[in-house]
Tab-separated table of N, CA and C in Angstrom:
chain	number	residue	atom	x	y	z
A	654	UNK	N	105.687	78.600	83.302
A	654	UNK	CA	104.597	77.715	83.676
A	654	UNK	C	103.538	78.458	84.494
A	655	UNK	N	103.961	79.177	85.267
A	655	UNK	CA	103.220	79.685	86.200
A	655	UNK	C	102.531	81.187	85.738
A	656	UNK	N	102.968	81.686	84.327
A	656	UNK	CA	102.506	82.658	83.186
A	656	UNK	C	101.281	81.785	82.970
A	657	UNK	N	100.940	80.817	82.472
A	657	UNK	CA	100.045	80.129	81.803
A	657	UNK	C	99.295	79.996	82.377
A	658	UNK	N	99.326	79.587	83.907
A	658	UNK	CA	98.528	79.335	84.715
A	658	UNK	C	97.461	80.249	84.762
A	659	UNK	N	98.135	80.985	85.506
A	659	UNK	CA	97.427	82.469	85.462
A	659	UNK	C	96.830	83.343	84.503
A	660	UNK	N	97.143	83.176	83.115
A	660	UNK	CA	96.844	83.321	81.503
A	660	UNK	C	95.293	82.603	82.258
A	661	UNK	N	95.248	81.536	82.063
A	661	UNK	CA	94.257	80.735	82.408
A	661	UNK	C	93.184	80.654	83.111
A	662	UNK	N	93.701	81.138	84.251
A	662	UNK	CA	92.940	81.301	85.493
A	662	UNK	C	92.007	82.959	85.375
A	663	UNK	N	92.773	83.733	84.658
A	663	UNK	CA	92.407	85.702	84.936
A	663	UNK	C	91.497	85.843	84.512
A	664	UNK	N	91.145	85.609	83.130
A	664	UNK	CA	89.600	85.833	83.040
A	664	UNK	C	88.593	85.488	83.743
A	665	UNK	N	88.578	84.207	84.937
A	665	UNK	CA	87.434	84.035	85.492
A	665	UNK	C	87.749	84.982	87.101
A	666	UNK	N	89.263	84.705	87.742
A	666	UNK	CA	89.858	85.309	88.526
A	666	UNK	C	89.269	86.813	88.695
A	667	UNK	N	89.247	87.575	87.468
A	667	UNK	CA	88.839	89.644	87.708
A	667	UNK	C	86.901	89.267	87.428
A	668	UNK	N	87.158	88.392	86.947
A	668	UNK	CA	85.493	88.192	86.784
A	668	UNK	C	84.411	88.205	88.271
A	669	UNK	N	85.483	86.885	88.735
A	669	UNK	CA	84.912	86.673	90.461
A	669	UNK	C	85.203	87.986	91.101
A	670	UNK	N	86.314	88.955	90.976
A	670	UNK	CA	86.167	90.087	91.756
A	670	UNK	C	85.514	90.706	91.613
A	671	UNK	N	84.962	91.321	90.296
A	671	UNK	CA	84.535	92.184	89.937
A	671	UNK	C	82.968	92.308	90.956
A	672	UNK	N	82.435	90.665	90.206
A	672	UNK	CA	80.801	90.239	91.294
A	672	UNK	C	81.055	90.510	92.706
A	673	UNK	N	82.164	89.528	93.200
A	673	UNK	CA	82.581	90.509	94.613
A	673	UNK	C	82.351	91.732	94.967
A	674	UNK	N	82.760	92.384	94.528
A	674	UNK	CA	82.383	94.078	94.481
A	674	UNK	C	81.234	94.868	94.176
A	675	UNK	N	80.271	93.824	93.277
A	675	UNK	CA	79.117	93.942	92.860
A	675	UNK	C	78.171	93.852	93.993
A	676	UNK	N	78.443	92.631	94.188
A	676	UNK	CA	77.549	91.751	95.547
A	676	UNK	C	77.851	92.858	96.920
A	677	UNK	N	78.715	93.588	97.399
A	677	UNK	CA	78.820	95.025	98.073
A	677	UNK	C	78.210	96.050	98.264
A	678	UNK	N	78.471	96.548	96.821
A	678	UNK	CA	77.539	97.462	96.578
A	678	UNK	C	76.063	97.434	96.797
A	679	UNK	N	75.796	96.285	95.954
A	679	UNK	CA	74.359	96.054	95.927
A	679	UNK	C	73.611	95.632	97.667
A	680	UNK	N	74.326	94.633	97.992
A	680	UNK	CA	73.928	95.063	99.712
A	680	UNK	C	73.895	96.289	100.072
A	681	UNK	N	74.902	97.106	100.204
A	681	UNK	CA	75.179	98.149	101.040
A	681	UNK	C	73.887	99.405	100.480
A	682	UNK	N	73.303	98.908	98.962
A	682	UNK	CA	72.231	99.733	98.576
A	682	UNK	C	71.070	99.157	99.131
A	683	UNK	N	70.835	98.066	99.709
A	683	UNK	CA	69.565	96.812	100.440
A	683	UNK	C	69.844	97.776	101.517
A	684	UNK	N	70.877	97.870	102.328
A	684	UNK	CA	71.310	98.302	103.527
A	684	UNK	C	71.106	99.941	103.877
A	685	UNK	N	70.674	100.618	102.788
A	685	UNK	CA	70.637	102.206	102.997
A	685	UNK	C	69.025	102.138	102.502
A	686	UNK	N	68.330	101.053	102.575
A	686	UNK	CA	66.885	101.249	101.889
A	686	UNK	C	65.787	102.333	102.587
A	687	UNK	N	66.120	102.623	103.749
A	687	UNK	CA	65.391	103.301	104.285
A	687	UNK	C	66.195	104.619	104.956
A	688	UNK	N	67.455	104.824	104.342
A	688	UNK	CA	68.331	106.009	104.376
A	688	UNK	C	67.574	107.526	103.901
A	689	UNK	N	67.220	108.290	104.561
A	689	UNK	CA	66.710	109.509	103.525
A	689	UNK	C	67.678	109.944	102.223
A	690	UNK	N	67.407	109.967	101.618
A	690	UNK	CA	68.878	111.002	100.317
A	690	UNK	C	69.394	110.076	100.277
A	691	UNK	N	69.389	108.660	100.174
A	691	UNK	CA	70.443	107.660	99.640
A	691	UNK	C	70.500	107.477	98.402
A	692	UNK	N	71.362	107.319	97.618
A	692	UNK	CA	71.376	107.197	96.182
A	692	UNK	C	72.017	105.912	96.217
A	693	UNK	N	70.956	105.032	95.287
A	693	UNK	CA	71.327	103.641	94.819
A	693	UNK	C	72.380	103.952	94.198
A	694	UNK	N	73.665	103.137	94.071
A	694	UNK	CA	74.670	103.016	93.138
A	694	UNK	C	74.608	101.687	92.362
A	695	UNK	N	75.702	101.515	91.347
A	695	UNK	CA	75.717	100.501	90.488
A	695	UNK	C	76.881	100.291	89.827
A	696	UNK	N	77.136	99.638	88.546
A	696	UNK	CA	78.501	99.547	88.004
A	696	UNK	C	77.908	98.848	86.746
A	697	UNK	N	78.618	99.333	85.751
A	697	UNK	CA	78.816	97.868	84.655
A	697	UNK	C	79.003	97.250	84.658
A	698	UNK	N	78.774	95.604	84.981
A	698	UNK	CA	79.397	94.852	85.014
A	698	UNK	C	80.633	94.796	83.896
A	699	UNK	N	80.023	94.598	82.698
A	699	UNK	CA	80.587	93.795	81.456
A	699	UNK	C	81.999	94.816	81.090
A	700	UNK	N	81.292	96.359	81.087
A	700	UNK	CA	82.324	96.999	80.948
A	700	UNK	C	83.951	97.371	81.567
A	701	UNK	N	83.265	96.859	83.042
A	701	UNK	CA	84.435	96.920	84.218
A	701	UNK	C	85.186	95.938	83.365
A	702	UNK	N	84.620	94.369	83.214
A	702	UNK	CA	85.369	93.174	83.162
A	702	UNK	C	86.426	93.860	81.770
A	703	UNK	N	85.616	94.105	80.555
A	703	UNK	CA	86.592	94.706	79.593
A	703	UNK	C	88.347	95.091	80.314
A	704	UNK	N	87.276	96.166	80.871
A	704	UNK	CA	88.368	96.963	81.503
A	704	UNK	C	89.559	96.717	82.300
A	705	UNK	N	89.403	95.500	83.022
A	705	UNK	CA	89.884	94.996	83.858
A	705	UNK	C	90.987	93.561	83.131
A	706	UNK	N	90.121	93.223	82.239
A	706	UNK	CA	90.962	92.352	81.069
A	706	UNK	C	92.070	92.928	80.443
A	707	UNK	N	91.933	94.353	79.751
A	707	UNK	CA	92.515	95.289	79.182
A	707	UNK	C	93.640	95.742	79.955
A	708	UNK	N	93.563	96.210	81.040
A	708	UNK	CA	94.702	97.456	81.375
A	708	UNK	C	95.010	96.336	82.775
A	709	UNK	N	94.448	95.346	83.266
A	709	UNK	CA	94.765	94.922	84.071
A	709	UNK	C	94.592	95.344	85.566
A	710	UNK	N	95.116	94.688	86.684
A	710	UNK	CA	94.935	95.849	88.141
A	710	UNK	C	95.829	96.756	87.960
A	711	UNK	N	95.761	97.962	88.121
A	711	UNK	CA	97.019	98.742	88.394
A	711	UNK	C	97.146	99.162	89.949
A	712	UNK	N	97.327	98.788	90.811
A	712	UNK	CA	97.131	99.174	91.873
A	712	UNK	C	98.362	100.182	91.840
A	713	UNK	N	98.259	101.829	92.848
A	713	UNK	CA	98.829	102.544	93.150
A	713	UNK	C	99.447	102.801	94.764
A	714	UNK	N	100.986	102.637	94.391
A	714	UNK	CA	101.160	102.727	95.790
A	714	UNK	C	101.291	104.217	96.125
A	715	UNK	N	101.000	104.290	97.906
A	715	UNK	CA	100.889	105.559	98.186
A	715	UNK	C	102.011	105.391	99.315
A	716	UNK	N	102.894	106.423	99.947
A	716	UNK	CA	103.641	106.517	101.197
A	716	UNK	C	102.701	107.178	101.970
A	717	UNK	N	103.162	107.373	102.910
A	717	UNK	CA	103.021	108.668	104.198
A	717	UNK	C	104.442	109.714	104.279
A	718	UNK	N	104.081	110.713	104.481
A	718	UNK	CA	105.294	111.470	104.616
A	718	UNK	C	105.704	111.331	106.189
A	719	UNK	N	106.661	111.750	106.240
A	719	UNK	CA	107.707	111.348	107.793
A	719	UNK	C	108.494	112.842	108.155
A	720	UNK	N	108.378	112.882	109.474
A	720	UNK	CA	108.881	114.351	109.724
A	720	UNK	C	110.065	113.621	110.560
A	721	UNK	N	110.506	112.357	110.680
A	721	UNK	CA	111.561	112.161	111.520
A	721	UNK	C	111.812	110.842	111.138
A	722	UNK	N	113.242	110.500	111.057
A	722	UNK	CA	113.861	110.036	110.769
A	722	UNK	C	113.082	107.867	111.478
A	723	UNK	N	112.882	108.632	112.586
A	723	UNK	CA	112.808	107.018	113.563
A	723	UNK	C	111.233	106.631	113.403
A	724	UNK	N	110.152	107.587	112.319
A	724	UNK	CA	108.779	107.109	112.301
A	724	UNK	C	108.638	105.785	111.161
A	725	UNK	N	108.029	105.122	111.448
A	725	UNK	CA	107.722	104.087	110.587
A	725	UNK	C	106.785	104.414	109.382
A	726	UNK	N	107.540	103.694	108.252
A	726	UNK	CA	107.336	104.129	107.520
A	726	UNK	C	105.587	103.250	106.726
A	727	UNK	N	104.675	104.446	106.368
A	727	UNK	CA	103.574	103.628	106.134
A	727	UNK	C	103.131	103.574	104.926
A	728	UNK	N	102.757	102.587	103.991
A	728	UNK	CA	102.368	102.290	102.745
A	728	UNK	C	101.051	101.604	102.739
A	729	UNK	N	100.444	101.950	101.371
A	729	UNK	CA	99.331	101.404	101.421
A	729	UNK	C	98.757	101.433	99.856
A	730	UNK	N	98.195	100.306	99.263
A	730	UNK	CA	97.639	100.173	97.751
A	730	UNK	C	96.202	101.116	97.676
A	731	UNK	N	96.106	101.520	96.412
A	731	UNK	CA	95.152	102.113	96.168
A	731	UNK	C	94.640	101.379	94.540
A	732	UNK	N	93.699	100.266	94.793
A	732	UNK	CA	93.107	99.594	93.629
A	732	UNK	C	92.114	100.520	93.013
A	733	UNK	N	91.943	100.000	91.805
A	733	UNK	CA	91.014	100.983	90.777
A	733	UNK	C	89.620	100.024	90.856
A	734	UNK	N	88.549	100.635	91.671
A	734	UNK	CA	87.321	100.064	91.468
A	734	UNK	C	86.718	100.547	90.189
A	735	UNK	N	85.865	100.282	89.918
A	735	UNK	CA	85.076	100.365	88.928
A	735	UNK	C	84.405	101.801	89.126
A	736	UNK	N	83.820	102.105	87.738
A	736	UNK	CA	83.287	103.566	87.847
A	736	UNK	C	81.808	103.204	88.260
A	737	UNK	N	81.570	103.950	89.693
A	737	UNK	CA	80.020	103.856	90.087
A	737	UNK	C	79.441	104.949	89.792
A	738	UNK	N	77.775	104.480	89.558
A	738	UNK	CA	76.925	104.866	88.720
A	738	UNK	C	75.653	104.977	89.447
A	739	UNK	N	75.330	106.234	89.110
A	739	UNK	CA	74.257	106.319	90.385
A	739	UNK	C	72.754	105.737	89.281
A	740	UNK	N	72.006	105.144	90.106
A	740	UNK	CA	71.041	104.552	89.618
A	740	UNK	C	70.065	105.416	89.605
A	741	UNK	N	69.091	105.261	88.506
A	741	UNK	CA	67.851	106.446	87.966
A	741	UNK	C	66.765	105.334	88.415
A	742	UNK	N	65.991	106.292	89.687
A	742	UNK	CA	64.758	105.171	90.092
A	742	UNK	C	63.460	105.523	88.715
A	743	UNK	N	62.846	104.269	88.510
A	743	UNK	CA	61.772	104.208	87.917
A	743	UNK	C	60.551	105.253	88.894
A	744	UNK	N	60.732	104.986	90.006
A	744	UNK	CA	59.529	105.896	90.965
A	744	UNK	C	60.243	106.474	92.060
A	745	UNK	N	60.384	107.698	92.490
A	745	UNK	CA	61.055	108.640	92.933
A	745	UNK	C	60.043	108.429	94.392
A	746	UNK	N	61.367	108.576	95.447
A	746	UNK	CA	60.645	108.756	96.913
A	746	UNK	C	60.779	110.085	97.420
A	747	UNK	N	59.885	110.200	98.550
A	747	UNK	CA	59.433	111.326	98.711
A	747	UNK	C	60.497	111.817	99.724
A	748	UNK	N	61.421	110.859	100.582
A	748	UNK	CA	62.809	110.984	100.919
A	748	UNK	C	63.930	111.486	99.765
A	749	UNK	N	64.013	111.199	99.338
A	749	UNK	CA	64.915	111.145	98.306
A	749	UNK	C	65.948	110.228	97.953
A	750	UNK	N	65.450	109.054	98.612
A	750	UNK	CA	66.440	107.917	98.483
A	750	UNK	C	65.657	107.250	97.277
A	751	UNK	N	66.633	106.686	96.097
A	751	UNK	CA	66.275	105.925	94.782
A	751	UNK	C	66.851	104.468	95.123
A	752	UNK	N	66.812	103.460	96.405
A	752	UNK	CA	66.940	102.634	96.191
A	752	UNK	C	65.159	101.641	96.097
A	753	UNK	N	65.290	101.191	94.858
A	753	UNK	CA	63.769	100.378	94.907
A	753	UNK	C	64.278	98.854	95.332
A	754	UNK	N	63.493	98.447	96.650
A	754	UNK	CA	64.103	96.781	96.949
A	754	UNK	C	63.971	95.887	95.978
A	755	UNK	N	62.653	96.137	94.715
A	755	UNK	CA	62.467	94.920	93.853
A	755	UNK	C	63.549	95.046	93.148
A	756	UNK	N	63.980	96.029	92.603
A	756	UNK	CA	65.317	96.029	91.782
A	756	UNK	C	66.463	95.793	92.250
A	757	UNK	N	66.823	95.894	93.282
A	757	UNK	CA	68.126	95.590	94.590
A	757	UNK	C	68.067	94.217	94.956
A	758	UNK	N	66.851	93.819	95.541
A	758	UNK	CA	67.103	92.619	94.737
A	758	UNK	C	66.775	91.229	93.702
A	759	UNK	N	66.066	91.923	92.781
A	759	UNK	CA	66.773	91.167	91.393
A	759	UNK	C	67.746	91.463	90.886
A	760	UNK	N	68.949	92.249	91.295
A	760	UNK	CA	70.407	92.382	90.700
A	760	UNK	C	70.961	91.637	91.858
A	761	UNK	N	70.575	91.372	93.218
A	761	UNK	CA	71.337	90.818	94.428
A	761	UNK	C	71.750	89.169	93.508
A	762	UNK	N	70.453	88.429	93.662
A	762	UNK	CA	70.259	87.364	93.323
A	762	UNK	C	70.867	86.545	92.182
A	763	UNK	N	70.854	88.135	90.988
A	763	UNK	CA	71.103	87.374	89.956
A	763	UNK	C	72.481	87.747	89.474
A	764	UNK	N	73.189	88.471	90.383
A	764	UNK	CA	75.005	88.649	90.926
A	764	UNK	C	75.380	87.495	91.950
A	765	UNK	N	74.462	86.850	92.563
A	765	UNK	CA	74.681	86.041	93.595
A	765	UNK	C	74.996	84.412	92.367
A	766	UNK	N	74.028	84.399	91.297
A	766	UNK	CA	73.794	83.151	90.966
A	766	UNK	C	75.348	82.864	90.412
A	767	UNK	N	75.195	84.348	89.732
A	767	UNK	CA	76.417	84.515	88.286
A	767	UNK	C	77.747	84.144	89.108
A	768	UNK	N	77.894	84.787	90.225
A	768	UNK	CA	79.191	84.192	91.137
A	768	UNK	C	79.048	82.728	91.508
A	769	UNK	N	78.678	82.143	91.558
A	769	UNK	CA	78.454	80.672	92.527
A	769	UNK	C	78.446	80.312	90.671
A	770	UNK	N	78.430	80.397	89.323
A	770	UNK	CA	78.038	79.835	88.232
A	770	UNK	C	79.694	79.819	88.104
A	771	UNK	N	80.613	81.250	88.497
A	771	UNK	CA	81.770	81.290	88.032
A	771	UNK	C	83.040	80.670	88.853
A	772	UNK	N	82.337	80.367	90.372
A	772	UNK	CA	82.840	79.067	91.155
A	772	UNK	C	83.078	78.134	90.857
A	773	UNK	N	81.818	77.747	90.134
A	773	UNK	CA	81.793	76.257	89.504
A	773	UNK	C	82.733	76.248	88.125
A	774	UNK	N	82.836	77.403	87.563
A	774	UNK	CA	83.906	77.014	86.578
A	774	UNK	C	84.986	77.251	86.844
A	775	UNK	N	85.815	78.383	87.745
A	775	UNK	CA	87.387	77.899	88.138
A	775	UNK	C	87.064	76.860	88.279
A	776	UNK	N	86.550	76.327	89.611
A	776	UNK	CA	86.744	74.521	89.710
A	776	UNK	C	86.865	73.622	88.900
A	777	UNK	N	86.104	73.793	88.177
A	777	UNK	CA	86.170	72.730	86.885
A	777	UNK	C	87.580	73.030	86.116
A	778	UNK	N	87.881	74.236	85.701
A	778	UNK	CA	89.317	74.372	85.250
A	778	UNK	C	90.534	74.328	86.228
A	779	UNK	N	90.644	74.295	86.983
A	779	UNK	CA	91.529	73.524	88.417
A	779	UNK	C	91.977	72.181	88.200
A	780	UNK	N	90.445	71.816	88.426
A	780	UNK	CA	90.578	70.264	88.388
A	780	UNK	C	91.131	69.737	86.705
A	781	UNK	N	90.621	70.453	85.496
A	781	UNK	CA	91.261	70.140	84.565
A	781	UNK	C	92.594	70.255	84.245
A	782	UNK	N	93.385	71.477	84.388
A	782	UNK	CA	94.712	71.729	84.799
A	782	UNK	C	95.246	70.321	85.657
A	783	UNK	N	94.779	70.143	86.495
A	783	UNK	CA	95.303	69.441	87.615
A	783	UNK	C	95.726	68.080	86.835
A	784	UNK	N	94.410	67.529	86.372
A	784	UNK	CA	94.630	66.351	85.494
A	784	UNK	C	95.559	66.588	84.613
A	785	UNK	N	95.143	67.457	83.881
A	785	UNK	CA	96.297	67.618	82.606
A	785	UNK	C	97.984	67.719	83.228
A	786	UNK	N	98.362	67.656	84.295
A	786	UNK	CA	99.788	67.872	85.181
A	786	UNK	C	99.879	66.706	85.456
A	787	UNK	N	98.776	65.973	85.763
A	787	UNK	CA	99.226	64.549	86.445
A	787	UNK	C	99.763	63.230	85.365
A	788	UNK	N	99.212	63.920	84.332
A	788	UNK	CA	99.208	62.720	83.283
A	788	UNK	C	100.744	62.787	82.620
């Protein structure tokens, strides 16, 4: 039951992360706008999602090595972000930073909409699930 669910839920589930991660980046490129040598980054969206449909998370665990017996032992995941992509400015600054704000943000906005669009549809499939359990 709880296979199905999730069957159900994943495509919009890696979708919302993915914009998550989008919506990051793309600040953190708003946020270096006046960085000398900053290089805008970016991502595929569509291709990540493929990707992410396909092979799934694989997250990698990592240890710490221990020289004694009584140290605690430390672990930690290592998720697969997406492959970033450095962005080619249309007009080159004389810094050398390629973030242009009109383009930073019309991808902010229109990563902002696409998430709050894919809100509204888990919800709607929640609430349909939900019904469909109650009946």
């Amino acid at each position: 039951m709880v296979d199905k669910l999730d069957a159900a839920l994943r495509f919009q589930q890696e979708a919302l992360n993915l914009r998550a991660r989008r919506q990051e980046v793309l600040s953190s490129n708003i946020a270096h706008a006046d960085t000398p040598n900053y290089k805008a980054r970016d991502f595929d969206f569509s291709s990540s999602l493929t990707q992410a449909m396909t092979q799934g998370r694989q997250a990698q665990s990592v240890s710490m090595a221990t020289t004694s017996a009584r140290h605690i032992q430390g672990e930690a995941t290592i998720s697969n972000d997406p492959d970033m992509l450095y962005r080619v400015p249309t007009q080159s600054s004389i810094d050398g930073n390629t973030v242009e704000m009109d383009v930073e943000r019309v991808n902010f906005t229109d990563n902002a909409v696409h998430y709050e669009s894919g809100l509204t549809i888990i919800g709607a499939q929640i609430k349909s699930l939900l019904s469909a359990m109650q009946q």
